Short mmCIF file of C-alpha atoms and ligand atoms in Angstrom, two decimals:
data_model
loop_
_atom_site.label_atom_id
_atom_site.label_comp_id
_atom_site.label_asym_id
_atom_site.label_seq_id
_atom_site.Cartn_x
_atom_site.Cartn_y
_atom_site.Cartn_z
CA MET A 1 10.67 17.75 -12.16
CA ILE A 2 12.66 15.18 -13.17
CA LEU A 3 16.32 16.36 -11.91
CA ILE A 4 15.22 17.96 -8.95
CA LYS A 5 14.06 16.07 -5.75
CA ASP A 6 11.48 15.65 -3.66
CA LEU A 7 12.26 17.62 -0.17
CA LYS A 8 9.41 15.76 1.37
CA SER A 9 11.24 12.55 0.97
CA LEU A 10 14.27 13.33 3.02
CA ASN A 11 14.81 12.95 6.95
CA GLU A 12 16.35 14.94 9.14
CA ILE A 13 19.60 13.98 8.82
CA GLU A 14 19.30 14.35 5.05
CA ILE A 15 17.93 18.16 5.55
CA ASN A 16 20.65 18.87 7.91
CA GLU A 17 23.17 17.77 5.32
CA LEU A 18 21.31 19.62 2.59
CA ILE A 19 21.13 22.76 4.72
CA THR A 20 24.76 22.98 6.07
CA GLY A 21 26.03 21.90 2.55
CA ILE A 22 24.93 25.08 0.92
CA GLY A 23 25.93 27.23 3.60
CA ILE A 24 22.71 28.00 5.41
CA PRO A 25 23.00 28.28 9.06
CA LYS A 26 22.04 24.84 10.92
CA PHE A 27 19.05 26.06 12.54
CA ARG A 28 16.85 26.70 9.39
CA ALA A 29 17.26 22.68 9.16
CA LYS A 30 15.28 22.12 12.25
CA GLN A 31 12.68 24.56 11.11
CA ILE A 32 12.32 23.05 7.82
CA PHE A 33 11.88 19.63 8.75
CA GLY A 34 9.44 20.73 11.43
CA TRP A 35 7.13 22.14 8.58
CA LEU A 36 7.68 18.96 6.59
CA CYS A 37 6.61 17.03 9.59
CA LYS A 38 3.49 18.89 9.67
CA GLY A 39 2.83 17.99 6.01
CA VAL A 40 3.30 21.63 4.46
CA ASP A 41 2.49 21.50 0.57
CA SER A 42 4.84 24.18 -0.60
CA PHE A 43 7.63 26.57 0.44
CA ASP A 44 5.58 29.41 0.78
CA GLU A 45 4.15 27.78 4.09
CA MET A 46 7.25 27.72 5.69
CA SER A 47 6.62 31.02 7.48
CA ASN A 48 9.43 31.57 9.54
CA VAL A 49 12.04 30.82 6.84
CA PRO A 50 13.67 33.67 4.81
CA LYS A 51 12.80 33.75 1.11
CA ALA A 52 16.18 33.76 0.10
CA VAL A 53 16.96 30.49 1.97
CA LEU A 54 13.77 28.63 0.41
CA GLU A 55 14.92 29.96 -2.85
CA LYS A 56 18.19 28.63 -2.56
CA ILE A 57 16.94 25.00 -1.74
CA ALA A 58 14.21 25.17 -4.41
CA GLU A 59 17.06 25.43 -7.10
CA ASP A 60 17.44 21.82 -6.56
CA TYR A 61 14.20 20.42 -4.55
CA TYR A 62 10.38 20.79 -4.99
CA ILE A 63 7.98 19.82 -2.52
CA SER A 64 5.56 17.04 -3.40
CA TYR A 65 1.91 17.45 -2.62
CA VAL A 66 -1.66 15.87 -3.65
CA THR A 67 -4.76 17.61 -4.34
CA VAL A 68 -8.29 16.26 -3.83
CA GLU A 69 -9.50 16.12 -7.73
CA ARG A 70 -12.78 14.02 -6.46
CA LYS A 71 -14.10 12.58 -3.31
CA PHE A 72 -16.73 9.84 -3.17
CA VAL A 73 -18.13 8.97 0.25
CA SER A 74 -20.34 5.60 0.70
CA GLN A 75 -23.81 6.29 2.06
CA ILE A 76 -23.48 2.65 3.34
CA ASP A 77 -20.70 3.05 6.03
CA GLY A 78 -19.04 6.54 5.52
CA THR A 79 -16.02 5.26 3.57
CA VAL A 80 -14.41 7.94 1.62
CA LYS A 81 -12.51 7.28 -1.76
CA TYR A 82 -10.37 9.99 -3.21
CA LEU A 83 -8.92 10.68 -6.67
CA PHE A 84 -5.66 12.65 -5.84
CA ARG A 85 -3.92 14.64 -8.54
CA LEU A 86 -0.04 14.69 -8.38
CA CYS A 87 2.14 17.76 -9.12
CA ASP A 88 2.69 16.39 -12.76
CA ASP A 89 -1.12 15.62 -13.42
CA GLU A 90 -1.24 11.92 -12.93
CA PHE A 91 -3.67 10.57 -10.48
CA ILE A 92 -3.65 8.17 -7.90
CA GLU A 93 -6.63 6.90 -5.36
CA SER A 94 -6.52 6.51 -1.51
CA VAL A 95 -9.54 4.99 0.75
CA VAL A 96 -10.29 6.15 4.21
CA MET A 97 -12.27 3.48 6.16
CA LYS A 98 -13.68 4.35 9.62
CA TYR A 99 -13.31 1.23 12.25
CA LYS A 100 -13.92 1.25 15.90
CA HIS A 101 -10.46 1.82 16.93
CA GLY A 102 -10.18 4.58 14.55
CA TYR A 103 -9.22 5.57 10.84
CA SER A 104 -7.10 3.66 8.63
CA ILE A 105 -6.21 4.74 5.21
CA CYS A 106 -5.18 2.46 2.00
CA VAL A 107 -2.63 4.41 0.12
CA SER A 108 -0.93 4.03 -3.44
CA THR A 109 2.62 3.44 -4.08
CA GLN A 110 2.69 3.74 -7.53
CA VAL A 111 0.86 5.59 -10.68
CA GLY A 112 -0.59 2.30 -12.14
CA CYS A 113 1.05 -1.30 -11.58
CA ARG A 114 3.15 -3.20 -13.92
CA MET A 115 2.67 -6.75 -11.93
CA GLY A 116 -0.18 -7.54 -14.41
CA CYS A 117 -2.56 -9.74 -11.97
CA ARG A 118 -5.29 -10.71 -14.37
CA PHE A 119 -8.11 -9.77 -12.03
CA CYS A 120 -6.86 -6.36 -11.03
CA ALA A 121 -7.85 -2.89 -12.15
CA SER A 122 -4.63 -0.83 -11.00
CA THR A 123 -2.78 -2.64 -13.66
CA ILE A 124 -4.68 -2.55 -16.71
CA GLU A 125 -2.43 0.55 -18.18
CA GLY A 126 0.46 -0.56 -16.64
CA LYS A 127 3.00 1.48 -14.67
CA LYS A 128 3.17 4.99 -15.07
CA ARG A 129 5.90 5.82 -12.51
CA ASP A 130 6.92 5.33 -8.76
CA LEU A 131 5.63 7.78 -6.15
CA THR A 132 8.07 9.58 -3.90
CA ALA A 133 7.90 8.92 -0.15
CA GLY A 134 6.83 12.20 -0.17
CA GLU A 135 3.86 11.48 -2.37
CA ILE A 136 2.81 8.40 -0.27
CA LEU A 137 3.01 10.73 3.20
CA SER A 138 0.82 13.31 1.08
CA GLN A 139 -1.99 11.21 0.69
CA ILE A 140 -2.40 10.67 4.91
CA PHE A 141 -1.92 14.66 5.35
CA THR A 142 -4.05 15.64 2.69
CA ALA A 143 -7.00 13.12 3.54
CA GLN A 144 -6.36 14.34 7.25
CA LYS A 145 -6.96 17.59 6.72
CA ASP A 146 -9.62 17.17 4.38
CA LEU A 147 -11.77 15.11 6.99
CA ASN A 148 -10.33 16.75 9.99
CA ILE A 149 -9.47 13.48 11.40
CA ARG A 150 -6.25 11.68 12.59
CA ILE A 151 -5.43 8.58 10.77
CA SER A 152 -4.12 5.73 13.10
CA ASN A 153 -3.44 2.73 10.83
CA ILE A 154 -2.12 2.21 7.35
CA VAL A 155 -2.28 -0.47 4.57
CA LEU A 156 -0.36 -0.18 1.49
CA MET A 157 -2.26 -1.76 -0.52
CA GLY A 158 -3.60 0.64 -3.13
CA MET A 159 -2.22 1.03 -6.78
CA GLY A 160 0.86 -0.17 -7.03
CA GLU A 161 3.38 -2.83 -5.79
CA PRO A 162 5.10 -1.42 -2.89
CA LEU A 163 8.10 -3.82 -3.38
CA ASP A 164 8.50 -2.84 -7.09
CA ASN A 165 9.03 0.62 -5.29
CA TYR A 166 11.26 -0.53 -2.59
CA ASP A 167 13.39 2.18 -1.78
CA ASN A 168 10.73 5.01 -1.66
CA THR A 169 8.48 2.67 0.36
CA LEU A 170 11.14 2.19 2.95
CA LYS A 171 11.75 5.66 3.35
CA PHE A 172 8.00 6.64 3.46
CA LEU A 173 7.73 3.86 6.63
CA GLU A 174 10.73 5.81 7.90
CA LEU A 175 9.03 9.09 7.79
CA VAL A 176 5.68 8.08 8.56
CA SER A 177 6.89 6.34 11.91
CA GLY A 178 9.10 8.87 12.80
CA GLU A 179 8.41 10.43 16.36
CA SER A 180 8.59 14.01 15.07
CA GLY A 181 6.38 12.96 11.88
CA LEU A 182 2.83 11.39 11.86
CA ASN A 183 4.35 8.76 14.68
CA ILE A 184 2.29 5.74 13.04
CA GLY A 185 3.92 2.78 14.74
CA MET A 186 5.10 -0.11 12.42
CA ARG A 187 2.56 -2.37 14.47
CA HIS A 188 -0.03 -0.15 12.72
CA ILE A 189 0.83 -0.58 9.14
CA SER A 190 0.39 -3.10 6.86
CA LEU A 191 2.18 -3.92 3.46
CA SER A 192 0.88 -5.93 0.84
CA THR A 193 2.71 -7.65 -2.01
CA CYS A 194 2.15 -9.77 -4.69
CA GLY A 195 4.83 -12.11 -3.82
CA VAL A 196 8.26 -10.18 -4.86
CA VAL A 197 10.50 -12.67 -3.17
CA ASP A 198 13.95 -11.06 -3.42
CA LYS A 199 12.36 -7.92 -1.77
CA ILE A 200 10.75 -10.02 0.92
CA LYS A 201 14.15 -11.26 1.60
CA LYS A 202 15.72 -7.82 1.89
CA LEU A 203 12.85 -6.59 3.92
CA GLU A 204 13.20 -9.62 6.18
CA GLN A 205 16.79 -8.27 7.55
CA LEU A 206 15.13 -5.06 8.44
CA LYS A 207 13.38 -6.90 11.03
CA LEU A 208 10.44 -4.37 11.23
CA GLN A 209 7.28 -4.79 13.17
CA LEU A 210 4.62 -4.11 10.29
CA THR A 211 2.59 -6.69 9.23
CA LEU A 212 3.15 -8.41 5.91
CA SER A 213 0.53 -9.19 3.89
CA ILE A 214 0.88 -11.59 0.53
CA SER A 215 -1.64 -11.87 -1.96
CA LEU A 216 -1.47 -15.67 -2.45
CA HIS A 217 -5.06 -16.28 -4.12
CA ALA A 218 -3.91 -19.65 -5.41
CA PRO A 219 -2.77 -23.10 -3.67
CA ASN A 220 -0.62 -24.22 -6.68
CA ASP A 221 1.47 -23.12 -9.70
CA GLU A 222 -1.09 -24.28 -12.20
CA ILE A 223 -3.87 -21.51 -11.16
CA ARG A 224 -1.41 -18.74 -9.72
CA ASP A 225 0.13 -18.92 -13.22
CA MET A 226 -2.99 -18.19 -14.91
CA ILE A 227 -3.85 -15.51 -12.90
CA MET A 228 -0.70 -13.84 -11.57
CA PRO A 229 2.56 -13.22 -13.89
CA ILE A 230 4.93 -12.92 -11.01
CA ASN A 231 4.18 -16.63 -10.27
CA LYS A 232 6.41 -17.33 -13.47
CA LYS A 233 9.61 -15.70 -11.67
CA TRP A 234 9.11 -17.04 -8.19
CA ARG A 235 7.10 -20.17 -7.62
CA VAL A 236 4.66 -20.92 -5.01
CA ASN A 237 6.99 -23.11 -2.90
CA GLU A 238 9.84 -20.50 -3.17
CA LEU A 239 7.33 -17.95 -1.95
CA ILE A 240 6.15 -20.05 0.81
CA GLU A 241 9.59 -20.77 1.86
CA ALA A 242 10.49 -16.87 1.65
CA CYS A 243 7.27 -16.67 4.08
CA LYS A 244 8.54 -19.03 6.51
CA SER A 245 11.84 -17.38 6.93
CA TYR A 246 10.35 -13.91 7.36
CA ILE A 247 8.06 -15.28 10.17
CA ASN A 248 11.31 -17.00 11.66
CA THR A 249 13.42 -13.69 11.63
CA THR A 250 10.76 -10.94 12.45
CA GLY A 251 8.69 -13.44 14.99
CA ARG A 252 5.47 -11.76 13.07
CA ARG A 253 2.71 -13.53 11.82
CA ILE A 254 1.90 -13.04 7.92
CA SER A 255 -1.60 -12.58 6.65
CA PHE A 256 -2.56 -14.19 3.32
CA GLU A 257 -4.89 -12.66 0.73
CA TYR A 258 -6.85 -14.84 -1.24
CA ALA A 259 -9.38 -13.21 -3.43
CA MET A 260 -11.95 -15.93 -4.19
CA ILE A 261 -12.79 -16.28 -7.80
CA LYS A 262 -15.49 -18.38 -9.01
CA ASP A 263 -14.51 -21.64 -10.65
CA VAL A 264 -10.89 -20.59 -10.66
CA ASN A 265 -9.69 -20.99 -7.16
CA ASP A 266 -12.83 -21.51 -4.87
CA SER A 267 -13.20 -25.44 -5.09
CA ASP A 268 -12.99 -27.73 -2.00
CA ASP A 269 -9.87 -29.28 -3.46
CA CYS A 270 -8.18 -25.53 -3.47
CA ALA A 271 -9.15 -25.18 0.22
CA LYS A 272 -7.32 -28.78 0.81
CA GLN A 273 -4.27 -27.72 -0.95
CA LEU A 274 -4.34 -24.56 0.93
CA ILE A 275 -4.56 -25.94 4.34
CA LYS A 276 -1.22 -28.39 3.46
CA LEU A 277 0.61 -25.68 1.84
CA LEU A 278 0.30 -23.33 5.13
CA SER A 279 -0.15 -25.75 7.91
CA GLY A 280 2.52 -25.18 10.61
CA MET A 281 3.09 -21.44 9.63
CA ILE A 282 2.11 -18.62 11.90
CA CYS A 283 -0.37 -16.79 9.62
CA HIS A 284 -4.14 -15.73 9.05
CA VAL A 285 -5.88 -16.17 5.61
CA ASN A 286 -8.12 -13.17 4.31
CA LEU A 287 -10.72 -14.35 2.24
CA ILE A 288 -11.79 -11.52 -0.29
CA PRO A 289 -14.70 -12.11 -2.64
CA ALA A 290 -13.30 -11.02 -5.94
CA ASN A 291 -14.27 -7.70 -7.15
CA GLN A 292 -15.38 -7.98 -10.96
CA VAL A 293 -13.32 -5.55 -12.86
CA HIS A 294 -13.36 -7.45 -16.45
CA LYS A 295 -16.84 -7.60 -17.87
CA ASP A 296 -17.10 -11.44 -18.37
CA LYS A 297 -14.00 -12.85 -16.12
CA PHE A 298 -13.09 -13.37 -12.94
CA GLU A 299 -16.60 -13.27 -11.08
CA ARG A 300 -17.02 -13.72 -7.13
CA PRO A 301 -18.56 -17.01 -5.62
CA ASP A 302 -21.84 -16.68 -4.25
CA THR A 303 -21.45 -15.99 -0.58
CA LYS A 304 -22.63 -19.43 0.60
CA ARG A 305 -19.63 -20.85 -1.41
CA VAL A 306 -17.16 -18.31 0.49
CA TYR A 307 -18.30 -19.18 4.01
CA GLU A 308 -17.84 -23.07 2.84
CA PHE A 309 -14.21 -22.44 1.98
CA GLU A 310 -13.66 -20.58 5.18
CA LYS A 311 -14.98 -23.40 7.27
CA ILE A 312 -12.94 -25.84 5.50
CA LEU A 313 -10.00 -23.73 6.20
CA ASN A 314 -10.94 -23.22 9.74
CA SER A 315 -11.38 -27.08 10.36
CA GLY A 316 -8.18 -27.68 8.84
CA GLY A 317 -6.54 -25.85 11.42
CA ILE A 318 -6.06 -22.80 9.27
CA ASN A 319 -7.16 -19.34 10.82
CA ALA A 320 -9.18 -17.87 8.02
CA THR A 321 -11.93 -14.77 8.09
CA VAL A 322 -13.85 -13.42 5.21
CA ARG A 323 -12.72 -9.55 4.62
CA ARG A 324 -15.73 -7.24 5.30
CA THR A 325 -16.19 -5.11 2.11
CA LEU A 326 -16.34 -1.47 2.92
CA GLY A 327 -17.32 1.18 0.42
CA ALA A 328 -19.26 -0.90 -1.83
CA ASP A 329 -21.32 1.69 -3.28
CA ILE A 330 -18.34 3.69 -4.51
CA ASN A 331 -15.96 1.21 -5.84
CA ALA A 332 -13.65 1.43 -2.85
CA SER A 333 -12.68 -2.16 -2.65
CA CYS A 334 -9.37 -3.82 -3.51
CA GLY A 335 -8.62 -4.24 -6.66
CA GLN A 336 -10.92 -1.44 -8.33
CA LEU A 337 -8.77 1.60 -7.63
CA LYS A 338 -7.92 2.80 -10.87
CA GLY A 339 -8.38 6.56 -11.72
CA LYS A 340 -11.20 7.07 -14.11
CA LYS A 341 -10.14 10.48 -15.07
N1 SAH B 401 0.38 -4.90 -5.30
C1 SAH B 401 0.09 -5.40 -3.67
C2 SAH B 401 -0.80 -4.58 -3.30
C3 SAH B 401 -2.13 -3.79 -4.13
S1 SAH B 401 -3.01 -4.59 -4.41
C4 SAH B 401 -0.36 -6.81 -3.90
O1 SAH B 401 -0.83 -7.28 -4.92
O2 SAH B 401 -0.72 -7.12 -2.76
C5 SAH B 401 -4.31 -5.00 -2.73
C6 SAH B 401 -4.86 -6.20 -2.97
O3 SAH B 401 -6.25 -6.43 -3.39
C7 SAH B 401 -3.95 -7.50 -3.29
O4 SAH B 401 -4.32 -8.35 -2.20
C8 SAH B 401 -4.64 -7.89 -4.61
O5 SAH B 401 -4.27 -9.04 -5.11
C9 SAH B 401 -6.17 -7.60 -4.10
N2 SAH B 401 -7.02 -7.27 -5.70
C10 SAH B 401 -6.55 -6.67 -6.46
N3 SAH B 401 -7.96 -6.93 -7.66
C11 SAH B 401 -8.79 -7.57 -6.79
C12 SAH B 401 -9.99 -8.02 -7.15
N4 SAH B 401 -10.51 -7.73 -8.36
N5 SAH B 401 -10.85 -8.25 -6.29
C13 SAH B 401 -10.43 -8.80 -4.99
N6 SAH B 401 -9.11 -8.43 -4.56
C14 SAH B 401 -8.31 -7.79 -5.60
#
């Protein structure tokens, strides 16, 4: 499994090169890429391609897939949370949410995470491995098949840090937005990062039209140092400078995530510091009442405090809203994704 590669992660040009490189007629490449675009999970499904051809490819390639290990459906709002099994028996989670404008999926990019944010469940056992582009895609295909729906929006906000798996995430973005594939446009995709500044700068150069979400969670280094180890590497001002540059280059608004944690980052003073930090930027602040994943740490403030905080930001000229909670009865919210298997 380690030496052979995921066929599902290849684009059309790479499939062409592979096919002609092993002496197979070129028209087979089109057939094979066509099957991959349909989301097949095995060579057996490629019914119009001769077995000998497939066997030849399978010497160096496998086809990744995810299967539904468990499925939880919210009785409140129909949100579906999946525990998916990968082909090496690792587990990841994805969440499908229904909005007025269609279905949105929250996908994972790694098995576990090594970023160590203190309030987040995905990082508790560290990172096991990166997902391939094909495995990120498979989460969408499998959910679509299982629910008999079409997904129209994607958020890269499940387990893992997308920018810590940069190449595979970028490959996924290319494949999922491709016309012959799922054809989900960049404007329907959000990528969330805890603030891997060197990769934000790299991404900026590509001028993609996706929405970049920054998990900020604190208005200063003192608080951010306490809850997010990444802040030791890149300080708040370096992150904000990178964001300003990103907005300038791409012309896209940035979305800041701010998980509100009682007595940690929810004071009036924090709100005022946040106004100062973000003033003049084309951005939006998403306030997420923290979901408690540790028994006695990182509680959410009461609802009144959350809305007071929102009000301070808005009156200071910062566009802020409180994020609606979906799937509350199935632990589907941010930071609670962790295979209990
Ligand atoms: N690694 C990426 C994406 C995955 S986390 C990132 O950090 O952005 C998706 C979002 O959920 C992030 O904003 C993250 O900070 C937030 N989150 C994690 N744990 C949370 C919790 N317990 N309560 C609320 N939000 C949480």
